[in-house]
PDB file of C-alpha atoms in Angstrom:
ATOM      1  CA  MET V   1     -32.185-139.033 -58.488  1.00  0.00           C
ATOM      2  CA  GLY V   2     -33.085-137.298 -61.756  1.00  0.00           C
ATOM      3  CA  GLU V   3     -36.454-137.005 -63.459  1.00  0.00           C
ATOM      4  CA  LYS V   4     -35.865-140.076 -65.646  1.00  0.00           C
ATOM      5  CA  ASN V   5     -34.750-142.192 -62.717  1.00  0.00           C
ATOM      6  CA  ASN V   6     -37.777-141.129 -60.668  1.00  0.00           C
ATOM      7  CA  ALA V   7     -40.168-142.017 -63.499  1.00  0.00           C
ATOM      8  CA  LEU V   8     -38.495-145.411 -64.012  1.00  0.00           C
ATOM      9  CA  THR V   9     -38.503-146.165 -60.286  1.00  0.00           C
ATOM     10  CA  VAL V  10     -42.237-145.470 -59.993  1.00  0.00           C
ATOM     11  CA  TYR V  11     -43.108-147.378 -63.177  1.00  0.00           C
ATOM     12  CA  MET V  12     -41.060-150.486 -62.358  1.00  0.00           C
ATOM     13  CA  ASN V  13     -42.460-150.775 -58.832  1.00  0.00           C
ATOM     14  CA  ARG V  14     -44.979-153.433 -59.902  1.00  0.00           C
ATOM     15  CA  SER V  15     -44.673-157.202 -59.696  1.00  0.00           C
ATOM     16  CA  ASP V  16     -45.792-157.979 -63.278  1.00  0.00           C
ATOM     17  CA  ARG V  17     -43.309-155.521 -64.814  1.00  0.00           C
ATOM     18  CA  ILE V  18     -40.489-156.822 -62.613  1.00  0.00           C
ATOM     19  CA  GLY V  19     -41.520-160.347 -63.580  1.00  0.00           C
ATOM     20  CA  SER V  20     -41.192-159.455 -67.272  1.00  0.00           C
ATOM     21  CA  VAL V  21     -37.527-158.443 -66.960  1.00  0.00           C
ATOM     22  CA  LEU V  22     -36.740-161.478 -64.789  1.00  0.00           C
ATOM     23  CA  GLU V  23     -38.304-163.843 -67.326  1.00  0.00           C
ATOM     24  CA  TYR V  24     -36.324-162.193 -70.129  1.00  0.00           C
ATOM     25  CA  TYR V  25     -33.135-162.536 -68.081  1.00  0.00           C
ATOM     26  CA  LEU V  26     -33.857-166.187 -67.215  1.00  0.00           C
ATOM     27  CA  LYS V  27     -35.249-167.124 -70.649  1.00  0.00           C
ATOM     28  CA  ARG V  28     -38.022-169.009 -68.845  1.00  0.00           C
ATOM     29  CA  ARG V  29     -41.331-168.340 -67.075  1.00  0.00           C
ATOM     30  CA  LEU V  30     -41.440-167.588 -63.370  1.00  0.00           C
ATOM     31  CA  PRO V  31     -43.179-170.159 -61.154  1.00  0.00           C
ATOM     32  CA  GLN V  32     -46.718-169.776 -59.831  1.00  0.00           C
ATOM     33  CA  ASP V  33     -45.507-168.747 -56.373  1.00  0.00           C
ATOM     34  CA  TRP V  34     -43.722-165.652 -57.740  1.00  0.00           C
ATOM     35  CA  GLU V  35     -44.434-162.506 -55.753  1.00  0.00           C
ATOM     36  CA  CYS V  36     -42.516-159.355 -54.915  1.00  0.00           C
ATOM     37  CA  GLN V  37     -43.368-156.543 -52.509  1.00  0.00           C
ATOM     38  CA  GLU V  38     -41.237-153.426 -52.082  1.00  0.00           C
ATOM     39  CA  THR V  39     -39.435-153.035 -48.777  1.00  0.00           C
ATOM     40  CA  ARG V  40     -37.197-150.359 -47.291  1.00  0.00           C
ATOM     41  CA  GLY V  41     -34.215-149.588 -49.511  1.00  0.00           C
ATOM     42  CA  PHE V  42     -32.858-146.583 -47.622  1.00  0.00           C
ATOM     43  CA  TYR V  43     -29.581-147.045 -45.736  1.00  0.00           C
ATOM     44  CA  THR V  44     -27.745-144.708 -43.379  1.00  0.00           C
ATOM     45  CA  ILE V  45     -23.973-144.877 -43.066  1.00  0.00           C
ATOM     46  CA  ARG V  46     -21.193-142.955 -41.323  1.00  0.00           C
ATOM     47  CA  ASN V  47     -18.186-141.633 -43.176  1.00  0.00           C
ATOM     48  CA  ALA V  48     -14.604-141.636 -41.892  1.00  0.00           C
ATOM     49  CA  CYS V  49     -15.315-138.443 -39.901  1.00  0.00           C
ATOM     50  CA  GLY V  50     -18.319-140.029 -38.204  1.00  0.00           C
ATOM     51  CA  LYS V  51     -20.880-137.938 -40.101  1.00  0.00           C
ATOM     52  CA  LEU V  52     -24.131-139.568 -41.209  1.00  0.00           C
ATOM     53  CA  SER V  53     -24.950-139.914 -44.879  1.00  0.00           C
ATOM     54  CA  SER V  54     -27.398-142.099 -46.780  1.00  0.00           C
ATOM     55  CA  ARG V  55     -27.797-144.371 -49.778  1.00  0.00           C
ATOM     56  CA  GLN V  56     -31.075-145.202 -51.474  1.00  0.00           C
ATOM     57  CA  ARG V  57     -31.784-148.098 -53.800  1.00  0.00           C
ATOM     58  CA  ASP V  58     -34.045-147.628 -56.805  1.00  0.00           C
ATOM     59  CA  PHE V  59     -35.962-150.728 -55.737  1.00  0.00           C
ATOM     60  CA  VAL V  60     -35.549-153.553 -53.247  1.00  0.00           C
ATOM     61  CA  GLY V  61     -38.337-156.029 -52.625  1.00  0.00           C
ATOM     62  CA  ASN V  62     -39.177-159.066 -50.544  1.00  0.00           C
ATOM     63  CA  ALA V  63     -39.511-161.691 -53.249  1.00  0.00           C
ATOM     64  CA  ARG V  64     -40.549-165.339 -53.334  1.00  0.00           C
ATOM     65  CA  ALA V  65     -40.171-167.928 -56.083  1.00  0.00           C
ATOM     66  CA  TRP V  66     -39.348-171.637 -56.331  1.00  0.00           C
ATOM     67  CA  GLY V  67     -40.339-171.958 -52.668  1.00  0.00           C
ATOM     68  CA  ARG V  68     -37.549-169.611 -51.526  1.00  0.00           C
ATOM     69  CA  HIS V  69     -37.481-166.110 -50.057  1.00  0.00           C
ATOM     70  CA  PHE V  70     -34.883-163.565 -51.212  1.00  0.00           C
ATOM     71  CA  LEU V  71     -34.337-159.834 -51.553  1.00  0.00           C
ATOM     72  CA  LEU V  72     -34.543-158.540 -55.123  1.00  0.00           C
ATOM     73  CA  GLY V  73     -32.745-155.315 -55.986  1.00  0.00           C
ATOM     74  CA  LEU V  74     -33.310-153.316 -59.173  1.00  0.00           C
ATOM     75  CA  GLU V  75     -31.082-150.442 -60.191  1.00  0.00           C
ATOM     76  CA  HIS V  76     -31.938-148.112 -63.100  1.00  0.00           C
ATOM     77  CA  GLN V  77     -29.147-146.612 -65.167  1.00  0.00           C
ATOM     78  CA  GLU V  78     -29.684-143.972 -67.856  1.00  0.00           C
ATOM     79  CA  ASN V  79     -25.969-143.475 -68.582  1.00  0.00           C
ATOM     80  CA  ILE V  80     -22.920-145.738 -68.563  1.00  0.00           C
ATOM     81  CA  GLY V  81     -21.454-145.488 -65.055  1.00  0.00           C
ATOM     82  CA  LEU V  82     -17.679-145.866 -64.894  1.00  0.00           C
ATOM     83  CA  THR V  83     -17.809-146.465 -61.112  1.00  0.00           C
ATOM     84  CA  PHE V  84     -21.099-148.376 -61.153  1.00  0.00           C
ATOM     85  CA  PRO V  85     -19.723-151.829 -60.157  1.00  0.00           C
ATOM     86  CA  TRP V  86     -18.279-150.313 -56.974  1.00  0.00           C
ATOM     87  CA  ARG V  87     -21.501-148.368 -56.233  1.00  0.00           C
ATOM     88  CA  LEU V  88     -23.581-151.493 -56.744  1.00  0.00           C
ATOM     89  CA  MET V  89     -21.286-153.505 -54.461  1.00  0.00           C
ATOM     90  CA  GLU V  90     -21.683-150.814 -51.794  1.00  0.00           C
ATOM     91  CA  MET V  91     -25.481-151.020 -52.044  1.00  0.00           C
ATOM     92  CA  ASP V  92     -25.486-154.800 -51.693  1.00  0.00           C
ATOM     93  CA  CYS V  93     -23.040-154.630 -48.787  1.00  0.00           C
ATOM     94  CA  LEU V  94     -25.358-152.214 -46.992  1.00  0.00           C
ATOM     95  CA  ALA V  95     -28.281-154.593 -47.575  1.00  0.00           C
ATOM     96  CA  TYR V  96     -26.285-157.499 -46.167  1.00  0.00           C
ATOM     97  CA  GLY V  97     -25.253-155.322 -43.213  1.00  0.00           C
ATOM     98  CA  ASN V  98     -28.940-154.749 -42.454  1.00  0.00           C
ATOM     99  CA  GLU V  99     -29.557-158.500 -42.587  1.00  0.00           C
ATOM    100  CA  ILE V 100     -26.731-159.137 -40.097  1.00  0.00           C
ATOM    101  CA  GLN V 101     -28.091-156.431 -37.785  1.00  0.00           C
ATOM    102  CA  LYS V 102     -31.552-158.050 -37.880  1.00  0.00           C
ATOM    103  CA  ASN V 103     -30.055-161.300 -36.602  1.00  0.00           C
ATOM    104  CA  GLN V 104     -28.104-159.433 -33.938  1.00  0.00           C
ATOM    105  CA  ARG V 105     -31.212-157.560 -32.751  1.00  0.00           C
ATOM    106  CA  THR V 106     -33.207-160.803 -32.635  1.00  0.00           C
ATOM    107  CA  ASN V 107     -30.529-162.533 -30.585  1.00  0.00           C
ATOM    108  CA  SER V 108     -30.359-159.599 -28.179  1.00  0.00           C
ATOM    109  CA  ALA V 109     -34.153-159.410 -27.820  1.00  0.00           C
ATOM    110  CA  ASP V 110     -34.363-163.178 -27.203  1.00  0.00           C
ATOM    111  CA  LYS V 111     -31.459-163.003 -24.719  1.00  0.00           C
ATOM    112  CA  ALA V 112     -29.829-165.777 -26.708  1.00  0.00           C
ATOM    113  CA  ARG V 113     -27.395-168.170 -25.039  1.00  0.00           C
ATOM    114  CA  TYR V 114     -24.220-168.582 -27.064  1.00  0.00           C
ATOM    115  CA  ASN V 115     -22.309-171.817 -27.469  1.00  0.00           C
ATOM    116  CA  ALA V 116     -18.601-172.234 -28.095  1.00  0.00           C
ATOM    117  CA  GLU V 117     -19.171-172.308 -31.881  1.00  0.00           C
ATOM    118  CA  ASP V 118     -21.153-169.059 -31.839  1.00  0.00           C
ATOM    119  CA  ASP V 119     -19.660-165.556 -32.194  1.00  0.00           C
ATOM    120  CA  PHE V 120     -20.910-164.086 -28.918  1.00  0.00           C
ATOM    121  CA  GLN V 121     -18.742-160.996 -29.340  1.00  0.00           C
ATOM    122  CA  TYR V 122     -20.847-159.981 -32.380  1.00  0.00           C
ATOM    123  CA  ARG V 123     -24.093-161.494 -31.016  1.00  0.00           C
ATOM    124  CA  TYR V 124     -24.179-163.935 -33.901  1.00  0.00           C
ATOM    125  CA  LYS V 125     -25.043-167.627 -33.763  1.00  0.00           C
ATOM    126  CA  LYS V 126     -23.651-170.321 -36.043  1.00  0.00           C
ATOM    127  CA  GLN V 127     -27.115-171.167 -37.404  1.00  0.00           C
ATOM    128  CA  ASP V 128     -27.990-167.529 -38.193  1.00  0.00           C
ATOM    129  CA  ARG V 129     -28.492-166.851 -41.883  1.00  0.00           C
ATOM    130  CA  ILE V 130     -28.821-163.716 -44.002  1.00  0.00           C
ATOM    131  CA  THR V 131     -31.321-163.351 -46.826  1.00  0.00           C
ATOM    132  CA  PRO V 132     -29.703-163.442 -50.299  1.00  0.00           C
ATOM    133  CA  VAL V 133     -29.690-160.126 -52.155  1.00  0.00           C
ATOM    134  CA  LEU V 134     -30.152-160.672 -55.902  1.00  0.00           C
ATOM    135  CA  THR V 135     -29.507-157.506 -57.904  1.00  0.00           C
ATOM    136  CA  LEU V 136     -30.373-156.836 -61.530  1.00  0.00           C
ATOM    137  CA  THR V 137     -29.419-153.599 -63.297  1.00  0.00           C
ATOM    138  CA  LEU V 138     -31.729-152.180 -65.970  1.00  0.00           C
ATOM    139  CA  TYR V 139     -29.895-149.925 -68.420  1.00  0.00           C
ATOM    140  CA  TRP V 140     -32.239-147.625 -70.397  1.00  0.00           C
ATOM    141  CA  GLY V 141     -29.665-145.689 -72.437  1.00  0.00           C
ATOM    142  CA  LYS V 142     -29.375-145.548 -76.231  1.00  0.00           C
ATOM    143  CA  LYS V 143     -25.643-146.285 -76.435  1.00  0.00           C
ATOM    144  CA  PRO V 144     -24.622-149.941 -75.880  1.00  0.00           C
ATOM    145  CA  TRP V 145     -23.030-150.577 -72.462  1.00  0.00           C
ATOM    146  CA  LYS V 146     -19.872-152.661 -72.911  1.00  0.00           C
ATOM    147  CA  GLU V 147     -17.959-152.032 -69.689  1.00  0.00           C
ATOM    148  CA  PRO V 148     -17.290-151.711 -66.831  1.00  0.00           C
ATOM    149  CA  LEU V 149     -19.433-154.703 -65.859  1.00  0.00           C
ATOM    150  CA  SER V 150     -17.334-155.815 -62.907  1.00  0.00           C
ATOM    151  CA  LEU V 151     -14.992-154.469 -60.287  1.00  0.00           C
ATOM    152  CA  ALA V 152     -12.158-156.170 -62.198  1.00  0.00           C
ATOM    153  CA  ASP V 153     -12.934-153.944 -65.210  1.00  0.00           C
ATOM    154  CA  MET V 154     -12.087-150.943 -63.025  1.00  0.00           C
ATOM    155  CA  MET V 155      -8.779-152.332 -61.752  1.00  0.00           C
ATOM    156  CA  ALA V 156      -5.282-151.630 -63.035  1.00  0.00           C
ATOM    157  CA  ASP V 157      -3.563-154.380 -65.006  1.00  0.00           C
ATOM    158  CA  MET V 158      -2.168-157.175 -62.808  1.00  0.00           C
ATOM    159  CA  GLY V 159      -0.644-159.147 -65.682  1.00  0.00           C
ATOM    160  CA  THR V 160       2.868-159.464 -64.148  1.00  0.00           C
ATOM    161  CA  LEU V 161       1.522-160.835 -60.851  1.00  0.00           C
ATOM    162  CA  PRO V 162       1.245-164.604 -60.313  1.00  0.00           C
ATOM    163  CA  LYS V 163      -2.268-165.957 -60.961  1.00  0.00           C
ATOM    164  CA  LYS V 164      -2.746-166.993 -57.332  1.00  0.00           C
ATOM    165  CA  ILE V 165      -1.872-163.470 -56.212  1.00  0.00           C
ATOM    166  CA  GLN V 166      -4.305-161.978 -58.769  1.00  0.00           C
ATOM    167  CA  GLN V 167      -7.053-164.177 -57.325  1.00  0.00           C
ATOM    168  CA  LEU V 168      -6.731-162.370 -54.001  1.00  0.00           C
ATOM    169  CA  ALA V 169      -8.395-159.330 -55.585  1.00  0.00           C
ATOM    170  CA  GLY V 170     -12.116-159.673 -54.871  1.00  0.00           C
ATOM    171  CA  ASP V 171     -14.372-159.130 -57.861  1.00  0.00           C
ATOM    172  CA  TYR V 172     -17.989-158.012 -58.096  1.00  0.00           C
ATOM    173  CA  LYS V 173     -20.065-158.506 -61.241  1.00  0.00           C
ATOM    174  CA  VAL V 174     -22.905-156.390 -62.636  1.00  0.00           C
ATOM    175  CA  HIS V 175     -25.807-158.372 -64.086  1.00  0.00           C
ATOM    176  CA  LEU V 176     -27.263-155.954 -66.629  1.00  0.00           C
ATOM    177  CA  ILE V 177     -30.130-155.881 -69.133  1.00  0.00           C
ATOM    178  CA  GLN V 178     -29.872-153.333 -71.958  1.00  0.00           C
ATOM    179  CA  MET V 179     -33.567-152.476 -72.141  1.00  0.00           C
ATOM    180  CA  ARG V 180     -33.650-150.712 -75.523  1.00  0.00           C
ATOM    181  CA  PHE V 181     -31.830-153.631 -77.145  1.00  0.00           C
ATOM    182  CA  ILE V 182     -34.240-156.395 -76.158  1.00  0.00           C
ATOM    183  CA  PRO V 183     -35.263-158.125 -79.428  1.00  0.00           C
ATOM    184  CA  ASP V 184     -38.851-157.648 -80.648  1.00  0.00           C
ATOM    185  CA  GLU V 185     -39.562-161.384 -80.400  1.00  0.00           C
ATOM    186  CA  ASP V 186     -38.668-161.271 -76.684  1.00  0.00           C
ATOM    187  CA  LEU V 187     -40.789-158.163 -76.111  1.00  0.00           C
ATOM    188  CA  ALA V 188     -43.768-160.013 -77.597  1.00  0.00           C
ATOM    189  CA  LYS V 189     -43.433-162.732 -74.934  1.00  0.00           C
ATOM    190  CA  MET V 190     -43.723-160.304 -72.012  1.00  0.00           C
ATOM    191  CA  ASN V 191     -46.837-160.509 -69.848  1.00  0.00           C
ATOM    192  CA  SER V 192     -46.922-156.836 -68.891  1.00  0.00           C
ATOM    193  CA  ASP V 193     -47.251-153.422 -70.524  1.00  0.00           C
ATOM    194  CA  LEU V 194     -43.465-153.079 -70.344  1.00  0.00           C
ATOM    195  CA  LYS V 195     -43.328-154.554 -73.853  1.00  0.00           C
ATOM    196  CA  TYR V 196     -45.245-151.560 -75.260  1.00  0.00           C
ATOM    197  CA  VAL V 197     -43.184-148.976 -73.359  1.00  0.00           C
ATOM    198  CA  LEU V 198     -39.960-150.529 -74.665  1.00  0.00           C
ATOM    199  CA  GLY V 199     -41.543-150.994 -78.096  1.00  0.00           C
ATOM    200  CA  ILE V 200     -42.262-147.301 -78.537  1.00  0.00           C
ATOM    201  CA  MET V 201     -38.780-146.397 -77.238  1.00  0.00           C
ATOM    202  CA  LYS V 202     -37.356-148.342 -80.168  1.00  0.00           C
ATOM    203  CA  CYS V 203     -39.517-146.368 -82.648  1.00  0.00           C
ATOM    204  CA  THR V 204     -38.906-142.781 -81.575  1.00  0.00           C
ATOM    205  CA  GLY V 205     -36.310-142.053 -84.261  1.00  0.00           C
ATOM    206  CA  SER V 206     -39.159-141.496 -86.743  1.00  0.00           C
ATOM    207  CA  ARG V 207     -42.516-139.811 -86.120  1.00  0.00           C
ATOM    208  CA  LYS V 208     -44.205-142.043 -88.689  1.00  0.00           C
ATOM    209  CA  ARG V 209     -42.797-145.173 -87.002  1.00  0.00           C
ATOM    210  CA  TYR V 210     -43.961-144.305 -83.502  1.00  0.00           C
ATOM    211  CA  GLU V 211     -47.380-143.124 -84.704  1.00  0.00           C
ATOM    212  CA  ASP V 212     -47.825-146.403 -86.607  1.00  0.00           C
ATOM    213  CA  TYR V 213     -46.715-148.309 -83.503  1.00  0.00           C
ATOM    214  CA  ILE V 214     -49.266-146.504 -81.319  1.00  0.00           C
ATOM    215  CA  TYR V 215     -52.135-147.185 -83.744  1.00  0.00           C
ATOM    216  CA  ARG V 216     -51.106-150.839 -84.207  1.00  0.00           C
ATOM    217  CA  ASN V 217     -51.253-151.260 -80.430  1.00  0.00           C
ATOM    218  CA  ARG V 218     -54.248-149.001 -79.831  1.00  0.00           C
ATOM    219  CA  GLU V 219     -55.785-151.409 -77.295  1.00  0.00           C
ATOM    220  CA  PHE V 220     -52.950-150.557 -74.903  1.00  0.00           C
ATOM    221  CA  PHE V 221     -52.284-146.929 -75.882  1.00  0.00           C
ATOM    222  CA  SER V 222     -55.970-145.964 -75.619  1.00  0.00           C
ATOM    223  CA  ARG V 223     -55.787-146.810 -71.884  1.00  0.00           C
ATOM    224  CA  ILE V 224     -52.138-146.233 -71.036  1.00  0.00           C
ATOM    225  CA  SER V 225     -51.219-145.586 -67.395  1.00  0.00           C
ATOM    226  CA  LYS V 226     -49.728-142.283 -66.282  1.00  0.00           C
ATOM    227  CA  SER V 227     -46.646-144.064 -64.896  1.00  0.00           C
ATOM    228  CA  ALA V 228     -46.009-145.527 -68.378  1.00  0.00           C
ATOM    229  CA  VAL V 229     -46.526-142.117 -70.003  1.00  0.00           C
ATOM    230  CA  ASP V 230     -44.048-140.554 -67.555  1.00  0.00           C
ATOM    231  CA  VAL V 231     -41.375-143.044 -68.659  1.00  0.00           C
ATOM    232  CA  ILE V 232     -42.126-142.421 -72.358  1.00  0.00           C
ATOM    233  CA  ASP V 233     -42.134-138.666 -71.726  1.00  0.00           C
ATOM    234  CA  THR V 234     -38.734-138.583 -70.014  1.00  0.00           C
ATOM    235  CA  CYS V 235     -36.976-141.215 -72.149  1.00  0.00           C
ATOM    236  CA  THR V 236     -38.165-140.248 -75.655  1.00  0.00           C
ATOM    237  CA  SER V 237     -38.592-137.198 -77.889  1.00  0.00           C
ATOM    238  CA  ILE V 238     -42.397-137.255 -78.400  1.00  0.00           C
ATOM    239  CA  LYS V 239     -43.316-134.564 -75.885  1.00  0.00           C
ATOM    240  CA  ASP V 240     -45.725-132.978 -78.394  1.00  0.00           C
ATOM    241  CA  ILE V 241     -47.998-135.977 -77.706  1.00  0.00           C
ATOM    242  CA  THR V 242     -47.490-136.375 -73.957  1.00  0.00           C
ATOM    243  CA  GLY V 243     -48.159-132.675 -73.434  1.00  0.00           C
ATOM    244  CA  SER V 244     -51.624-133.036 -74.995  1.00  0.00           C
ATOM    245  CA  LEU V 245     -53.005-135.755 -72.708  1.00  0.00           C
ATOM    246  CA  THR V 246     -55.815-135.710 -70.148  1.00  0.00           C
ATOM    247  CA  TYR V 247     -56.093-138.372 -67.433  1.00  0.00           C
ATOM    248  CA  ILE V 248     -58.937-140.284 -65.781  1.00  0.00           C
ATOM    249  CA  PHE V 249     -58.522-142.373 -62.626  1.00  0.00           C
ATOM    250  CA  ASN V 250     -59.213-146.090 -63.092  1.00  0.00           C
ATOM    251  CA  PRO V 251     -60.329-147.623 -59.759  1.00  0.00           C
ATOM    252  CA  ASP V 252     -59.686-151.150 -61.081  1.00  0.00           C
ATOM    253  CA  THR V 253     -55.973-150.566 -61.626  1.00  0.00           C
ATOM    254  CA  GLY V 254     -55.486-147.805 -59.054  1.00  0.00           C
ATOM    255  CA  GLU V 255     -53.723-145.677 -61.696  1.00  0.00           C
ATOM    256  CA  GLU V 256     -54.563-142.651 -63.799  1.00  0.00           C
ATOM    257  CA  GLU V 257     -54.999-143.541 -67.477  1.00  0.00           C
ATOM    258  CA  THR V 258     -55.210-141.644 -70.750  1.00  0.00           C
ATOM    259  CA  ASP V 259     -55.904-142.159 -74.456  1.00  0.00           C
ATOM    260  CA  MET V 260     -52.743-141.524 -76.481  1.00  0.00           C
ATOM    261  CA  CYS V 261     -54.496-142.452 -79.746  1.00  0.00           C
ATOM    262  CA  LYS V 262     -57.068-139.689 -79.220  1.00  0.00           C
ATOM    263  CA  ALA V 263     -54.256-137.226 -78.481  1.00  0.00           C
ATOM    264  CA  LEU V 264     -52.619-138.099 -81.817  1.00  0.00           C
ATOM    265  CA  ARG V 265     -55.904-137.567 -83.672  1.00  0.00           C
ATOM    266  CA  ASP V 266     -56.515-134.238 -81.895  1.00  0.00           C
ATOM    267  CA  ILE V 267     -52.989-133.024 -82.743  1.00  0.00           C
ATOM    268  CA  LYS V 268     -53.504-133.858 -86.430  1.00  0.00           C
ATOM    269  CA  LYS V 269     -56.904-132.105 -86.530  1.00  0.00           C
ATOM    270  CA  HIS V 270     -55.420-129.030 -84.859  1.00  0.00           C
ATOM    271  CA  ALA V 271     -52.547-128.993 -87.373  1.00  0.00           C
ATOM    272  CA  GLU V 272     -55.010-129.263 -90.272  1.00  0.00           C
ATOM    273  CA  ARG V 273     -57.165-126.416 -88.921  1.00  0.00           C
ATOM    274  CA  LYS V 274     -54.065-124.314 -88.319  1.00  0.00           C
ATOM    275  CA  GLY V 275     -52.874-125.007 -91.877  1.00  0.00           C
ATOM    276  CA  LYS V 276     -56.216-123.985 -93.388  1.00  0.00           C
ATOM    277  CA  ARG V 277     -56.379-120.858 -91.254  1.00  0.00           C
ATOM    278  CA  GLN V 278     -52.836-119.894 -92.219  1.00  0.00           C
ATOM    279  CA  GLY V 279     -53.684-120.389 -95.891  1.00  0.00           C
ATOM    280  CA  THR V 280     -56.696-118.072 -95.591  1.00  0.00           C
ATOM    281  CA  LEU V 281     -54.626-115.506 -93.699  1.00  0.00           C
ATOM    282  CA  ASP V 282     -51.870-115.578 -96.328  1.00  0.00           C
ATOM    283  CA  THR V 283     -54.443-114.953 -99.068  1.00  0.00           C
ATOM    284  CA  LEU V 284     -55.967-111.982 -97.227  1.00  0.00           C
ATOM    285  CA  ILE V 285     -52.533-110.498 -96.531  1.00  0.00           C
ATOM    286  CA  SER V 286     -51.666-110.803-100.220  1.00  0.00           C
ATOM    287  CA  LEU V 287     -54.895-109.042-101.236  1.00  0.00           C
ATOM    288  CA  VAL V 288     -54.268-106.160 -98.809  1.00  0.00           C
ATOM    289  CA  THR V 289     -50.600-105.883 -99.848  1.00  0.00           C
ATOM    290  CA  ASP V 290     -51.644-105.677-103.528  1.00  0.00           C
ATOM    291  CA  GLY V 291     -54.200-103.000-102.672  1.00  0.00           C
ATOM    292  CA  LEU V 292     -57.164-105.179-103.679  1.00  0.00           C
ATOM    293  CA  LEU V 293     -58.814-105.280-100.237  1.00  0.00           C
ATOM    294  CA  GLN V 294     -59.212-102.845 -97.353  1.00  0.00           C
ATOM    295  CA  LEU V 295     -57.236-103.813 -94.238  1.00  0.00           C
ATOM    296  CA  GLU V 296     -60.312-103.459 -92.011  1.00  0.00           C
ATOM    297  CA  GLU V 297     -62.325-105.829 -94.222  1.00  0.00           C
ATOM    298  CA  ALA V 298     -59.473-108.351 -94.364  1.00  0.00           C
ATOM    299  CA  ALA V 299     -59.124-108.256 -90.571  1.00  0.00           C
ATOM    300  CA  LYS V 300     -62.871-108.861 -90.214  1.00  0.00           C
ATOM    301  CA  ARG V 301     -62.758-111.867 -92.564  1.00  0.00           C
ATOM    302  CA  ALA V 302     -59.768-113.251 -90.621  1.00  0.00           C
ATOM    303  CA  GLY V 303     -61.562-112.807 -87.297  1.00  0.00           C
ATOM    304  CA  LEU V 304     -58.851-110.453 -86.034  1.00  0.00           C
ATOM    305  CA  SER V 305     -58.639-106.849 -84.912  1.00  0.00           C
ATOM    306  CA  SER V 306     -57.007-104.393 -87.320  1.00  0.00           C
ATOM    307  CA  SER V 307     -53.890-104.148 -85.116  1.00  0.00           C
ATOM    308  CA  ALA V 308     -53.613-107.944 -84.834  1.00  0.00           C
ATOM    309  CA  PHE V 309     -53.945-108.247 -88.613  1.00  0.00           C
ATOM    310  CA  CYS V 310     -51.198-105.636 -89.048  1.00  0.00           C
ATOM    311  CA  ASP V 311     -48.961-107.743 -86.789  1.00  0.00           C
ATOM    312  CA  GLU V 312     -49.579-110.768 -89.027  1.00  0.00           C
ATOM    313  CA  MET V 313     -48.700-108.678 -92.086  1.00  0.00           C
ATOM    314  CA  LYS V 314     -45.455-107.574 -90.454  1.00  0.00           C
ATOM    315  CA  LYS V 315     -44.525-111.206 -89.838  1.00  0.00           C
ATOM    316  CA  ALA V 316     -45.352-112.138 -93.426  1.00  0.00           C
ATOM    317  CA  ASN V 317     -43.788-109.172 -95.229  1.00  0.00           C
ATOM    318  CA  GLY V 318     -41.083-108.069 -92.809  1.00  0.00           C
ATOM    319  CA  SER V 319     -42.223-104.479 -93.314  1.00  0.00           C
ATOM    320  CA  THR V 320     -44.329-101.916 -91.480  1.00  0.00           C
ATOM    321  CA  ILE V 321     -45.592-100.147 -94.661  1.00  0.00           C
ATOM    322  CA  PHE V 322     -48.774-101.595 -96.190  1.00  0.00           C
ATOM    323  CA  HIS V 323     -51.396-100.516 -98.731  1.00  0.00           C
ATOM    324  CA  THR V 324     -54.661-100.039 -96.880  1.00  0.00           C
ATOM    325  CA  THR V 325     -56.667 -98.798 -99.867  1.00  0.00           C
ATOM    326  CA  PRO V 326     -57.048-100.301-103.361  1.00  0.00           C
ATOM    327  CA  ARG V 327     -54.547 -99.073-105.903  1.00  0.00           C
ATOM    328  CA  LYS V 328     -55.719 -97.114-108.899  1.00  0.00           C
ATOM    329  CA  HIS V 329     -54.984 -98.916-112.166  1.00  0.00           C
TER     330      HIS V 329
END
């Protein structure tokens, strides 16, 4: 898992943010009984040689809505994955395998009696059920994802085969949301801070645009969570802002927060001071170069040592020879 994926996984591990993407996907509000709590998404498997390896989901949670319990999987993609449908199918298969094993363990622990309709060989009863695994993929990349969006997209052409034979090939579909392409009117409907994180992602092509966006939404950006900043930091090109932030822990939310608006103001003030200082320095260098001011006096006015002032003159003039006394006219 890369830095972006880690930041996205941490940020999206919250019920209100997950709810926002589900409501966008459904085009309707979630019911009052909606809840989602992360559960174990780490699976161990054995390869053909019998060696153990592992797979880890970005997020899998015990969810409830509409009076039903289900497992909700979220996968974060930063790039278009040409084998992603197969990888996603593997993840879901592992989750279903865990569900089957839970039933088997329960039957063994209860010393279940098996009837003729049960599968006693696999310790599985006819009435046993597995929890549905509902998986949604969140794609955060800038380039539109067109395909592959199913296992069929990865397959060779079967056009000469009879239709009934083609139907024997099992398919697996990817249900994907292209996060950076969610329309502004849909972002406005979201009931979480995800709308602001996605909003600024859509503005990062222009410094003026993203600064205007931050100030227009100062109520959020003046108390933005560190997990949201981490996503903005790894997924955008405004590191000059995120590198200037200080954080304070908010006990009400349980997250560190910072003021991005203040950071913008501080950066501008620093740039203005730096510009004024550079202007003064350029003037002093010009006076010394023209022999109108002693180097020692110019260094004193600039608040620098004589050697440091000489270094600044070298940068400005590209030369190591300077007039240090006034010229005679």
